[in-house]
Coordinates of N, CA and C in Angstrom, one line a residue:
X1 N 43.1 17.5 -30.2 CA 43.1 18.5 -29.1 C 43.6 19.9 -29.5
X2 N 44.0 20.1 -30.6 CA 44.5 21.4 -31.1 C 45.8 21.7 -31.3
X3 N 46.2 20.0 -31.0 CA 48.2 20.5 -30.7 C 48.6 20.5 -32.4
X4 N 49.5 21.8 -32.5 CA 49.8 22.0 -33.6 C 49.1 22.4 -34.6
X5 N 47.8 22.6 -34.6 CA 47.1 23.3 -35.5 C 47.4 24.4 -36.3
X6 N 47.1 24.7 -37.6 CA 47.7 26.1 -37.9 C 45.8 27.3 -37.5
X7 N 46.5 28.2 -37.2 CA 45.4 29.0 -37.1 C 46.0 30.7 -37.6
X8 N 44.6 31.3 -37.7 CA 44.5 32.4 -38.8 C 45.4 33.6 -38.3
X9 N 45.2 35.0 -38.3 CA 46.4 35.7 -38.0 C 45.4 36.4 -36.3
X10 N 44.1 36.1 -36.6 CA 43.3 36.5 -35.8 C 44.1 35.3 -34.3
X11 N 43.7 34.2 -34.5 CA 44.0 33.1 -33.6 C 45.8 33.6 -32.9
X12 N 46.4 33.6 -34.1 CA 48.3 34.2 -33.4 C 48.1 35.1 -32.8
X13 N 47.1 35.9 -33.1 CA 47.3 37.5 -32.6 C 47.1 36.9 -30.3
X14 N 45.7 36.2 -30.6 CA 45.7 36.0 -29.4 C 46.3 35.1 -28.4
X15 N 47.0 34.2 -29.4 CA 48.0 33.3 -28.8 C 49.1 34.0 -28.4
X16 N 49.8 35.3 -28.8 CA 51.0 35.8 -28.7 C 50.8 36.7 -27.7
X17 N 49.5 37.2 -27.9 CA 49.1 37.9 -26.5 C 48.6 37.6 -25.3
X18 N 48.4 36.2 -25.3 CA 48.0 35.1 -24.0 C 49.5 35.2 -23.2
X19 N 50.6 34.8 -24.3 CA 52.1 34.5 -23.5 C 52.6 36.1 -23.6
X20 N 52.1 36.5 -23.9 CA 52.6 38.0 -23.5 C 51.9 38.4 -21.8
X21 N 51.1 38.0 -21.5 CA 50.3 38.5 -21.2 C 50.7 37.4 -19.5
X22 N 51.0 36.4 -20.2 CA 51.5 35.4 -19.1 C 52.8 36.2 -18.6
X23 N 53.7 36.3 -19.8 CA 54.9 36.7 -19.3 C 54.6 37.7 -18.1
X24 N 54.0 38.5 -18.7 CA 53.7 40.1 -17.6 C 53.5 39.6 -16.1
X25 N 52.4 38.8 -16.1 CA 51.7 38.2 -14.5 C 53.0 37.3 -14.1
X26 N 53.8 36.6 -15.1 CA 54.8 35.6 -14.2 C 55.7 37.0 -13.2
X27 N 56.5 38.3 -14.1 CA 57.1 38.7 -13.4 C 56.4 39.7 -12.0
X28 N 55.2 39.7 -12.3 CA 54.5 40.5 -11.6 C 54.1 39.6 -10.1
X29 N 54.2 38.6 -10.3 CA 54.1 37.3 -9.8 C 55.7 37.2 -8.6
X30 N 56.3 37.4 -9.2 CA 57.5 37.9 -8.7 C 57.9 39.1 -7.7
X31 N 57.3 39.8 -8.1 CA 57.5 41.5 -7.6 C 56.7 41.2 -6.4
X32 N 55.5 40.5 -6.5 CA 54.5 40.3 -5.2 C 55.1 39.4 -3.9
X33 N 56.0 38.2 -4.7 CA 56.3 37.9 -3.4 C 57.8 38.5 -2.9
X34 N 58.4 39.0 -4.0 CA 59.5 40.3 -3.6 C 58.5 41.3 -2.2
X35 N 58.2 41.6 -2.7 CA 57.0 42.9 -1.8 C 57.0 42.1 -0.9
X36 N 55.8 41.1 -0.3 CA 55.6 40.3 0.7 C 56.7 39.9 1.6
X37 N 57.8 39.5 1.2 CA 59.1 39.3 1.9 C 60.0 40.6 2.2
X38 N 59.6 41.0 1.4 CA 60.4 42.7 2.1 C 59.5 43.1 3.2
X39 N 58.6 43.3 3.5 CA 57.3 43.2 4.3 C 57.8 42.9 5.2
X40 N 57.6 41.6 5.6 CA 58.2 40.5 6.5 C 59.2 41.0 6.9
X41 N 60.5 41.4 6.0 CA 61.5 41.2 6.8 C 61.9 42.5 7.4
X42 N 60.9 43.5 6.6 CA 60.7 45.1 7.6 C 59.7 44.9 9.0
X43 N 59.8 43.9 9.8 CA 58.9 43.8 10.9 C 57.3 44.2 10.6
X44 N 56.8 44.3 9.6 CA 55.5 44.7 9.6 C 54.8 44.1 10.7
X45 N 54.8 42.7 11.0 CA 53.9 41.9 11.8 C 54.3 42.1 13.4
X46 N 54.8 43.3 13.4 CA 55.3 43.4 15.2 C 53.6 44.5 15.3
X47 N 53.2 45.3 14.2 CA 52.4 46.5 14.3 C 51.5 46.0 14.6
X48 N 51.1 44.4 14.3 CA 49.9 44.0 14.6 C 49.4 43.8 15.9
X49 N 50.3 43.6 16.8 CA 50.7 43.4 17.7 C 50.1 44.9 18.5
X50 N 50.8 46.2 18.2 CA 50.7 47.2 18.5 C 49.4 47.4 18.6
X51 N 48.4 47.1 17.4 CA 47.5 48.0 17.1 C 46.0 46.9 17.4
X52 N 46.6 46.1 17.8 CA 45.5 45.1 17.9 C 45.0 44.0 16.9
X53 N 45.7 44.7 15.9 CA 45.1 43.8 14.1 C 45.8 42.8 13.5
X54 N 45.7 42.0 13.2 CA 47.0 40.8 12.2 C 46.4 41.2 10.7
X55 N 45.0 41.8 10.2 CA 44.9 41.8 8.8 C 46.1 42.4 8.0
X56 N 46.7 43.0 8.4 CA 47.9 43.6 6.9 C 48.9 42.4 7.4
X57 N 48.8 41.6 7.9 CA 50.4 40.7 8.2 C 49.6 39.2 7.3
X58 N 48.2 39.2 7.9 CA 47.7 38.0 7.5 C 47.4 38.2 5.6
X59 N 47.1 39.6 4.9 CA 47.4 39.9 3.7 C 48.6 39.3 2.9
X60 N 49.4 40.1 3.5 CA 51.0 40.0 3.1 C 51.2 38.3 2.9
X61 N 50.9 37.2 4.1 CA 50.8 35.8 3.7 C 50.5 35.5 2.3
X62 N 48.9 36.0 2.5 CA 48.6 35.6 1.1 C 48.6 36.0 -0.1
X63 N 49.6 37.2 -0.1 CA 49.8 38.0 -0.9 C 51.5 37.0 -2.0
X64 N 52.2 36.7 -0.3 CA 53.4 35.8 -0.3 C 53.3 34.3 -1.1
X65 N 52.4 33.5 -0.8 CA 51.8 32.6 -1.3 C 51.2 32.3 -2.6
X66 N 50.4 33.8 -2.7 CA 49.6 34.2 -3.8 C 51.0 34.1 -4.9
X67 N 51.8 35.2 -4.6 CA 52.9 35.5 -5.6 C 53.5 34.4 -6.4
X68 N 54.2 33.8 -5.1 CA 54.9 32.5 -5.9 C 54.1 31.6 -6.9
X69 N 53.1 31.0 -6.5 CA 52.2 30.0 -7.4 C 51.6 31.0 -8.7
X70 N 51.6 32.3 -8.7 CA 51.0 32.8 -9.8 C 52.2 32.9 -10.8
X71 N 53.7 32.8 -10.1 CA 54.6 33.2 -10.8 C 54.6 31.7 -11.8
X72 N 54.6 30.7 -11.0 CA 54.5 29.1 -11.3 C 53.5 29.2 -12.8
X73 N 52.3 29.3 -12.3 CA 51.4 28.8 -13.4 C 51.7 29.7 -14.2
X74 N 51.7 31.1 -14.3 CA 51.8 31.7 -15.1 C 52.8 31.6 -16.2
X75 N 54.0 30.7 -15.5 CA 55.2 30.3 -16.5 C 54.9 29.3 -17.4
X76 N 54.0 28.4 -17.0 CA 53.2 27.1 -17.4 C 52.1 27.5 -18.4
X77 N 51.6 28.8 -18.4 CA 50.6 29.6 -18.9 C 51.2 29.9 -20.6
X78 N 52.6 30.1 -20.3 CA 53.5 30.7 -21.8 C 53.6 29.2 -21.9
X79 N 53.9 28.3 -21.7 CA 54.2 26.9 -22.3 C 52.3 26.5 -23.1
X80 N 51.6 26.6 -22.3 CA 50.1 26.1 -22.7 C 49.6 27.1 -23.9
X81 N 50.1 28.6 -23.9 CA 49.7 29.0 -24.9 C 50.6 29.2 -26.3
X82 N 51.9 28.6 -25.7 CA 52.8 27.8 -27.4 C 52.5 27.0 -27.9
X83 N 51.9 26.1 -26.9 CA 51.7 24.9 -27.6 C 50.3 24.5 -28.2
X84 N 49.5 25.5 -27.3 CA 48.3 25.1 -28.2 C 47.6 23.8 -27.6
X85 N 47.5 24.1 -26.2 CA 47.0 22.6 -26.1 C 45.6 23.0 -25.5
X86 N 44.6 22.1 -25.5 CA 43.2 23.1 -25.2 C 43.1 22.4 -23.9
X87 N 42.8 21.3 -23.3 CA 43.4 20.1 -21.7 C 44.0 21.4 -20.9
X88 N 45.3 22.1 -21.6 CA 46.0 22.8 -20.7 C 45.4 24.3 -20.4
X89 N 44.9 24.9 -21.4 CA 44.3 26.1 -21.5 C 43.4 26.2 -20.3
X90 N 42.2 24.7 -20.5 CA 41.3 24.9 -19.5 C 42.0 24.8 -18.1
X91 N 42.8 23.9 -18.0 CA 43.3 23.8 -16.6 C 43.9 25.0 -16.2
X92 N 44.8 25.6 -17.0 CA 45.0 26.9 -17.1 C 44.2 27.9 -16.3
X93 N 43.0 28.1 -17.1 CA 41.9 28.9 -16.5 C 41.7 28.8 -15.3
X94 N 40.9 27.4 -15.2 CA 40.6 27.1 -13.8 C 41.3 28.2 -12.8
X95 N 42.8 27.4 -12.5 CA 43.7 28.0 -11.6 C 43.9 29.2 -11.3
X96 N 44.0 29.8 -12.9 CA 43.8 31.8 -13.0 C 43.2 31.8 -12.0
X97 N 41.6 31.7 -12.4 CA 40.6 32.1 -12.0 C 40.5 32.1 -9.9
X98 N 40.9 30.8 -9.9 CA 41.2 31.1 -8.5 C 42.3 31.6 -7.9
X99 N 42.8 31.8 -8.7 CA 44.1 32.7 -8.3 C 44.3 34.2 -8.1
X100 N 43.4 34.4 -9.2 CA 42.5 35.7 -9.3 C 41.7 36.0 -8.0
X101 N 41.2 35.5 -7.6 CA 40.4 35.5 -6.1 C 41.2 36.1 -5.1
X102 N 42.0 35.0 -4.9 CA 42.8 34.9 -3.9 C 43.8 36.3 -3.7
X103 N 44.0 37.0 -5.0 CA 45.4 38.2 -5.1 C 44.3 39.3 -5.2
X104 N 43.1 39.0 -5.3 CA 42.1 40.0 -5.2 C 42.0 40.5 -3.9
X105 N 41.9 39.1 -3.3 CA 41.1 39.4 -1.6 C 42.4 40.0 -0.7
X106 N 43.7 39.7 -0.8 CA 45.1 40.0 -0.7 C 44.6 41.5 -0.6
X107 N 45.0 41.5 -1.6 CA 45.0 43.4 -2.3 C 43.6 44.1 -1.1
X108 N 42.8 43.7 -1.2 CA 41.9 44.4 -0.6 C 41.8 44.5 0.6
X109 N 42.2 43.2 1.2 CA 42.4 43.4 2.8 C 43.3 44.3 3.3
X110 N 44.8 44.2 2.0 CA 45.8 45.8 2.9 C 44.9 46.5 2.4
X111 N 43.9 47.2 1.5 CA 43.4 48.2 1.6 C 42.2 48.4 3.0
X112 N 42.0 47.4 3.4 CA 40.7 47.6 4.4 C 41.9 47.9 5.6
X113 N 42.8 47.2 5.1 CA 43.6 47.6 6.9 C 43.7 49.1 6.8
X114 N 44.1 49.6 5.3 CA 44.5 50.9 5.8 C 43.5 51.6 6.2
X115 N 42.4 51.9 6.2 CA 41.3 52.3 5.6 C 41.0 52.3 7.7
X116 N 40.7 50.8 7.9 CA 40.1 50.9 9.7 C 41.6 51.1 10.3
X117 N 42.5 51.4 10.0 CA 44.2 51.8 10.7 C 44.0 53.4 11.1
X118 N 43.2 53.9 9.6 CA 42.8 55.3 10.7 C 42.0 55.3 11.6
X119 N 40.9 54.7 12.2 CA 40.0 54.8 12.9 C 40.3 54.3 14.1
X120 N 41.1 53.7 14.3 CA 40.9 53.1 15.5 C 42.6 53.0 15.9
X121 N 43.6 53.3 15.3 CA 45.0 53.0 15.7 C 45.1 53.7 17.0
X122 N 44.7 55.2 17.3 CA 45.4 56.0 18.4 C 44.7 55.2 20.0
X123 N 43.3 54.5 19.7 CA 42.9 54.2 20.4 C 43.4 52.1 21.2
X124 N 43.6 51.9 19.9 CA 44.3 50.3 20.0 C 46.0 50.3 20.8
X125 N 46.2 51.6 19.9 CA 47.6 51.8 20.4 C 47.8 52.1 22.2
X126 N 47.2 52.9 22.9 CA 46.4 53.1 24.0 C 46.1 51.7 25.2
X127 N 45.3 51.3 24.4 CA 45.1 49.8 25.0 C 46.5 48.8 25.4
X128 N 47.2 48.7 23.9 CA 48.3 47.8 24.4 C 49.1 48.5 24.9
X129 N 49.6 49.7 25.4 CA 50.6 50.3 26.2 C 50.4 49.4 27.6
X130 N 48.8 49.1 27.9 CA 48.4 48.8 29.7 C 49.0 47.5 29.6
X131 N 49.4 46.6 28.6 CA 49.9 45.7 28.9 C 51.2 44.9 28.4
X132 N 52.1 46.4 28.1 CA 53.2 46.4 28.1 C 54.3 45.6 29.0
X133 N 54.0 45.7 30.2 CA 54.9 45.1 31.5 C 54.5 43.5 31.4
X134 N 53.0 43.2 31.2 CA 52.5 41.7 31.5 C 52.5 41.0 30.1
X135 N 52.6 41.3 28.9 CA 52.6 40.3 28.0 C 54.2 40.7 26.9
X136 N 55.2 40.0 26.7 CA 56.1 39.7 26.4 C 56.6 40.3 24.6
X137 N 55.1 39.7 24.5 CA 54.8 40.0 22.4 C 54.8 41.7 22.3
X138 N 53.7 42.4 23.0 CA 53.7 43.6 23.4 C 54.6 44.1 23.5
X139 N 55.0 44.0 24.5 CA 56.6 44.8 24.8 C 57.6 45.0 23.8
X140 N 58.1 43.8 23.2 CA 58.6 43.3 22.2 C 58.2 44.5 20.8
X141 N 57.1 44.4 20.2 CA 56.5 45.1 19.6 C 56.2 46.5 19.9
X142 N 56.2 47.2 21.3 CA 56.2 48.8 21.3 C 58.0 49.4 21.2
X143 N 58.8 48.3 21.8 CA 60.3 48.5 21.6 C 60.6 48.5 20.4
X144 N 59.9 47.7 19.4 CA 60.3 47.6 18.0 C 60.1 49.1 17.7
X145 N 59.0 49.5 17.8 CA 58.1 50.7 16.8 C 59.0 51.9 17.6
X146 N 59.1 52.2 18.6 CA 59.9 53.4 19.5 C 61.6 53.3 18.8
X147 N 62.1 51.8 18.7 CA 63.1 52.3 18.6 C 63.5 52.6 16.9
X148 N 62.5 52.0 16.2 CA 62.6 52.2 14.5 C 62.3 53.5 14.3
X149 N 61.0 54.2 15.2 CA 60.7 54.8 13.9 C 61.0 55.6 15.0
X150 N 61.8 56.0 16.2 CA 62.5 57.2 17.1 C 61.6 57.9 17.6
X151 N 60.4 57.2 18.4 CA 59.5 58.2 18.9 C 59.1 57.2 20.2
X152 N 58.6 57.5 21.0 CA 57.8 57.6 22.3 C 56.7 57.7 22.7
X153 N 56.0 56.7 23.3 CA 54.3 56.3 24.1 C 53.5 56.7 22.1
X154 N 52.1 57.1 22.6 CA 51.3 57.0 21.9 C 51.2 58.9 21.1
X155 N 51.1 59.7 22.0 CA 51.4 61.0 21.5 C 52.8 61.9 22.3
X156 N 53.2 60.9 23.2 CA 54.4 61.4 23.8 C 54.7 60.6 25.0
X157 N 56.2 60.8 25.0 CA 57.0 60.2 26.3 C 55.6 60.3 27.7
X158 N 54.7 61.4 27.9 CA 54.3 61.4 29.3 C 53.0 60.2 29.2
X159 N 52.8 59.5 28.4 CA 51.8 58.8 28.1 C 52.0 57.3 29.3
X160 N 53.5 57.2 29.1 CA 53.8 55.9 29.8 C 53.6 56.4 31.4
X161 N 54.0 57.4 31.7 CA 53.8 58.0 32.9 C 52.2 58.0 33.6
X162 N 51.4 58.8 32.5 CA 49.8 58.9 32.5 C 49.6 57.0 33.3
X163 N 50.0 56.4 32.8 CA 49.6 55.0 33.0 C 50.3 54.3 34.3
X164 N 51.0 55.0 34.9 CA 52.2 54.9 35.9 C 53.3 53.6 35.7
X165 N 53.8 54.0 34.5 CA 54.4 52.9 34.0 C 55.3 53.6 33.8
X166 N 57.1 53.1 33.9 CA 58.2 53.6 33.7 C 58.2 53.8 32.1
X167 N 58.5 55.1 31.7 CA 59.1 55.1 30.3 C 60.4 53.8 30.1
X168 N 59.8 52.9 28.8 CA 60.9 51.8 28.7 C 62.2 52.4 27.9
X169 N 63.1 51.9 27.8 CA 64.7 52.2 27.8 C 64.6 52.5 25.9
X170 N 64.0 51.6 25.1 CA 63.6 52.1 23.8 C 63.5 53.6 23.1
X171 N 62.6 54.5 24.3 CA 62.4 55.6 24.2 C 63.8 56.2 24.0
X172 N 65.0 55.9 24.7 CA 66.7 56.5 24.9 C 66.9 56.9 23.2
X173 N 67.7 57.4 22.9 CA 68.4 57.7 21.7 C 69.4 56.9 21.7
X174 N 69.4 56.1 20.1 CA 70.8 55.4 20.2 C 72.3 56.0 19.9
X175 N 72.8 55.2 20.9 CA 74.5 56.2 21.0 C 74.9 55.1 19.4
X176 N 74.9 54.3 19.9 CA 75.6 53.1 18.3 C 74.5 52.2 18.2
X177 N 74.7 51.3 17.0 CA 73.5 50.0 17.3 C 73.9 49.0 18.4
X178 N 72.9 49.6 19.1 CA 73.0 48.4 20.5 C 73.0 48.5 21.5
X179 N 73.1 50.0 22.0 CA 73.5 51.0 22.8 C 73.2 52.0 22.9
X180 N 72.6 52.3 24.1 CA 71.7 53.6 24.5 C 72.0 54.2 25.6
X181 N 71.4 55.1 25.5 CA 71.9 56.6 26.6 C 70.8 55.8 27.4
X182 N 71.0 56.4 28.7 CA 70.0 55.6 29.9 C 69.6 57.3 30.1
X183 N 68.4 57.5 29.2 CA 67.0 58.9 29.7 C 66.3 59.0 30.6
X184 N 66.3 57.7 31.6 CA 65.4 57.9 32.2 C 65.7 58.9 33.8
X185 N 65.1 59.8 34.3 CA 65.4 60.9 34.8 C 64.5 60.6 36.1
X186 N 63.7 59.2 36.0 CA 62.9 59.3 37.2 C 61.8 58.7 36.7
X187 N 60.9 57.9 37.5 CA 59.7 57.5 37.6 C 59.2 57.8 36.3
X188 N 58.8 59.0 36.4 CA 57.8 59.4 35.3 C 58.2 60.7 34.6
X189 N 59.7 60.9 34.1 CA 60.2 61.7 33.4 C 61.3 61.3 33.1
X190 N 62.3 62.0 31.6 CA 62.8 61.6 30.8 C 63.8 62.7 31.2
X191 N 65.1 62.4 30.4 CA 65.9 63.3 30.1 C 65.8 63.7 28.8
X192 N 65.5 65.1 28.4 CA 65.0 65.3 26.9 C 66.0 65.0 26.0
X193 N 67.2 65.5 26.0 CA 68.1 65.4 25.4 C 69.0 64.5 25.3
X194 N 68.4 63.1 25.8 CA 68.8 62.1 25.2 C 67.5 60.8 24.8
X195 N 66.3 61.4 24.9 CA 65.0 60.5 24.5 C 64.4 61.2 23.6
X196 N 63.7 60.3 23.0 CA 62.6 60.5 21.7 C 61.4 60.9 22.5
X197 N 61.1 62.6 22.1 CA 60.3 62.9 22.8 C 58.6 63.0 22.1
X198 N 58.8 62.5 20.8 CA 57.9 62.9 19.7 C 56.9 61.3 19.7
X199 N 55.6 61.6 19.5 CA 54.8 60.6 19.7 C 55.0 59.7 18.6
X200 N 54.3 58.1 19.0 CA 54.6 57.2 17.2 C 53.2 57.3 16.8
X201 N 52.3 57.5 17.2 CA 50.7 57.2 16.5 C 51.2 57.8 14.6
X202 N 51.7 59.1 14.5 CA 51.6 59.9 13.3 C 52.6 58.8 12.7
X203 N 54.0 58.6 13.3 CA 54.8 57.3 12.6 C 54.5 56.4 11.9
X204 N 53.6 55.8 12.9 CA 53.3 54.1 12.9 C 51.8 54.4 12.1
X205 N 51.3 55.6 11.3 CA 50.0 55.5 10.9 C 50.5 55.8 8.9
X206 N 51.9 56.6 8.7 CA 52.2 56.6 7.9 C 53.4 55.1 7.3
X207 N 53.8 54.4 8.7 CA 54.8 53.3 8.1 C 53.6 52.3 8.1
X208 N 52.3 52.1 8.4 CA 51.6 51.1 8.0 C 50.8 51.2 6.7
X209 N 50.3 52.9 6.3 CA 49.8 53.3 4.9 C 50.1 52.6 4.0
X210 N 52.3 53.3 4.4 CA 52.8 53.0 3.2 C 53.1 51.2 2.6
X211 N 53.1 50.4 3.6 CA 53.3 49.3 3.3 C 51.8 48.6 2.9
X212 N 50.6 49.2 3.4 CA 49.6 48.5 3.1 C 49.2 48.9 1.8
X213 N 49.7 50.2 0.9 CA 49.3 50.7 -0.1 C 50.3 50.0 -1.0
X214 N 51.1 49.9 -1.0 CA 52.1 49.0 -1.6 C 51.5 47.8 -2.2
X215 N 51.1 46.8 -1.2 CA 50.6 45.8 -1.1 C 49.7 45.7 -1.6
X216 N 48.8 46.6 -1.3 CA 47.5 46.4 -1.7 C 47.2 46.5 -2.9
X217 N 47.9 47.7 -3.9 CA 48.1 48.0 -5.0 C 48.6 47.0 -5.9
X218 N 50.0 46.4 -5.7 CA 50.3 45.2 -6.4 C 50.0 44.6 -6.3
X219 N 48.8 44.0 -5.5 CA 48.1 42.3 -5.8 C 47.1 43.1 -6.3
X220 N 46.2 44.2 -6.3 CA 45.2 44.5 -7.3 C 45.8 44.4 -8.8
X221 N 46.9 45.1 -8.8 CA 46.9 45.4 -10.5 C 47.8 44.0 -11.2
X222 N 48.2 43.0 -10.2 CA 48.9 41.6 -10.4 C 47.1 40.9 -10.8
X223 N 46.4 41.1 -10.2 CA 44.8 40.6 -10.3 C 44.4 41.1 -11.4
X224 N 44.1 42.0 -11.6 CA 44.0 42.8 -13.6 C 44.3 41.7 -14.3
X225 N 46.1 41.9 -14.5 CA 46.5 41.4 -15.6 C 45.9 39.9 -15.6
X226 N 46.0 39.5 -14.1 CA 45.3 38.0 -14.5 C 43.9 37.6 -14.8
X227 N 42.7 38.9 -14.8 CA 41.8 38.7 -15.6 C 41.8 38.5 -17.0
X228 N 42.8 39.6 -17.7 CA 43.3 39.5 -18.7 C 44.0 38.3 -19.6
X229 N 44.6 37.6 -18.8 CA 45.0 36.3 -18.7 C 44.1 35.3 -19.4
X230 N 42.8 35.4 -18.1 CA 41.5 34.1 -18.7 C 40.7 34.7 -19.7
X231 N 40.7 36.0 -20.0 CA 39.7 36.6 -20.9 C 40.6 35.8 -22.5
X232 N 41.9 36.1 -22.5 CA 42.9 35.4 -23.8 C 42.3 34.1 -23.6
X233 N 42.7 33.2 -22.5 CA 42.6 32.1 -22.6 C 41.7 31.4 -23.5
X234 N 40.2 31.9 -22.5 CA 38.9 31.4 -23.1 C 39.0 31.7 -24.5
X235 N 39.6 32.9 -25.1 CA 39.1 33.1 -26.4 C 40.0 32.0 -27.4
X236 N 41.2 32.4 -26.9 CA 42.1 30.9 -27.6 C 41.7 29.3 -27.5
X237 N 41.4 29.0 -26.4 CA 40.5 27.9 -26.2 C 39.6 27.8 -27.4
X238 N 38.8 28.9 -27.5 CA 37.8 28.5 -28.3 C 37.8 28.3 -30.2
X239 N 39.3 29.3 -29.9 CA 39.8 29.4 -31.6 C 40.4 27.9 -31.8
X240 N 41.0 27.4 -31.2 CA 42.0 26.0 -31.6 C 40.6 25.1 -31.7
X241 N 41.1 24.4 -33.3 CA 39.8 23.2 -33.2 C 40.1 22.3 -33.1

């Protein structure tokens, strides 16, 4: 099967560069579901909510998923290509290869989110404001975004009004964490000088960018190296006799 064979300087060259090459994807493997979990634990998946979309949250999953198992095989990858076993190489591939897929499709979906985030956010965002008072997730989710990123309705505090809906208590400025000034000045006006009077569309269009470009970027260039990966493989495969 090839275990232990001696091979030429050509054959080492690619064996040392298979576990080189493994090493790289195991840590990068790492960094992805580092990323993915930072994600998560920055509320990304309240936006979806916001804007009508789950693709950048349903990404990030498989981006989370993706990471760990590539970090796995990939460690298994530097053992198969020490040892020279050809059984393992193939099996090896195999998995690359679908693995490869998978941190491909990842990567591309945060790019497609960013990509339809511009087109349609000011208008998604719009939509779910009307059902702010009746669905619970909503609510939840425009309080998250108002009170993170310090801004109000869609292009401004009068937005909630436009809709005859009380500005929610989110919009207030925080006095400490936990604790807010009570802005509200009336039905359908604010106290300026203690609310967020600045719209979140521009906020919430730069805090999804930046997390979808992130993402999307490290599972593409985590996907590279792992082409790279089977291109060694196959060729090692084929050197061991």
């Amino acid at each position: 099967m090839g275990y232990g064979t001696e091979m030429d300087s050509c054959g080492r060259c690619m064996k040392y560069s298979l576990f080189f090459v493994n090493f790289v994807i195991f840590i990068g493997g790492l960094v992805i579901a580092g990323l993915a979990t930072w994600a998560l634990l920055d509320k990304v998946s309240w936006i979806g909510e916001l804007v009508g979309n789950d693709l950048l949250t349903g990404a990030i999953y498989v981006l989370l998923a993706g990471g760990i198992v590539v970090a796995i095989v990939s460690f298994f990858g530097c053992i198969g290509a020490s040892r020279e076993v050809k059984c393992m190489l193939l099996t090896y591939f195999i998995i690359v290869f679908l693995l490869f897929v998978t941190m491909l499709i990842g990567g591309v979906l945060a790019y497609v989110f960013r990509e339809k985030l511009v087109n349609t956010l000011e208008r998604e965002m719009s939509s779910s404001m009307r059902t702010y008072d009746s669905h619970k997730v909503v609510r939840e989710a425009w309080d998250t975004t108002q009170s993170t990123l310090h801004c109000c309705g869609v292009n401004g505090w009068r937005d909630w009004g436009n809709l005859g809906l009380n500005v929610p208590r989110s919009c207030c400025r925080e006095i400490q964490p936990g604790q807010r000034f009570n802005c509200n000045a009336g039905a359908d006006t604010v106290n300026p000088s203690n609310a967020y009077l600045v719209g979140c569309i521009n906020g919430t269009q730069i805090y999804m960018q930046k997390h979808a470009t992130i993402m999307g970027g490290a599972g593409i260039a985590v996907a590279c190296l792992m082409f790279f990966g089977m291109v060694f493989s196959c060729i090692l495969f084929k050197m061991i006799e």
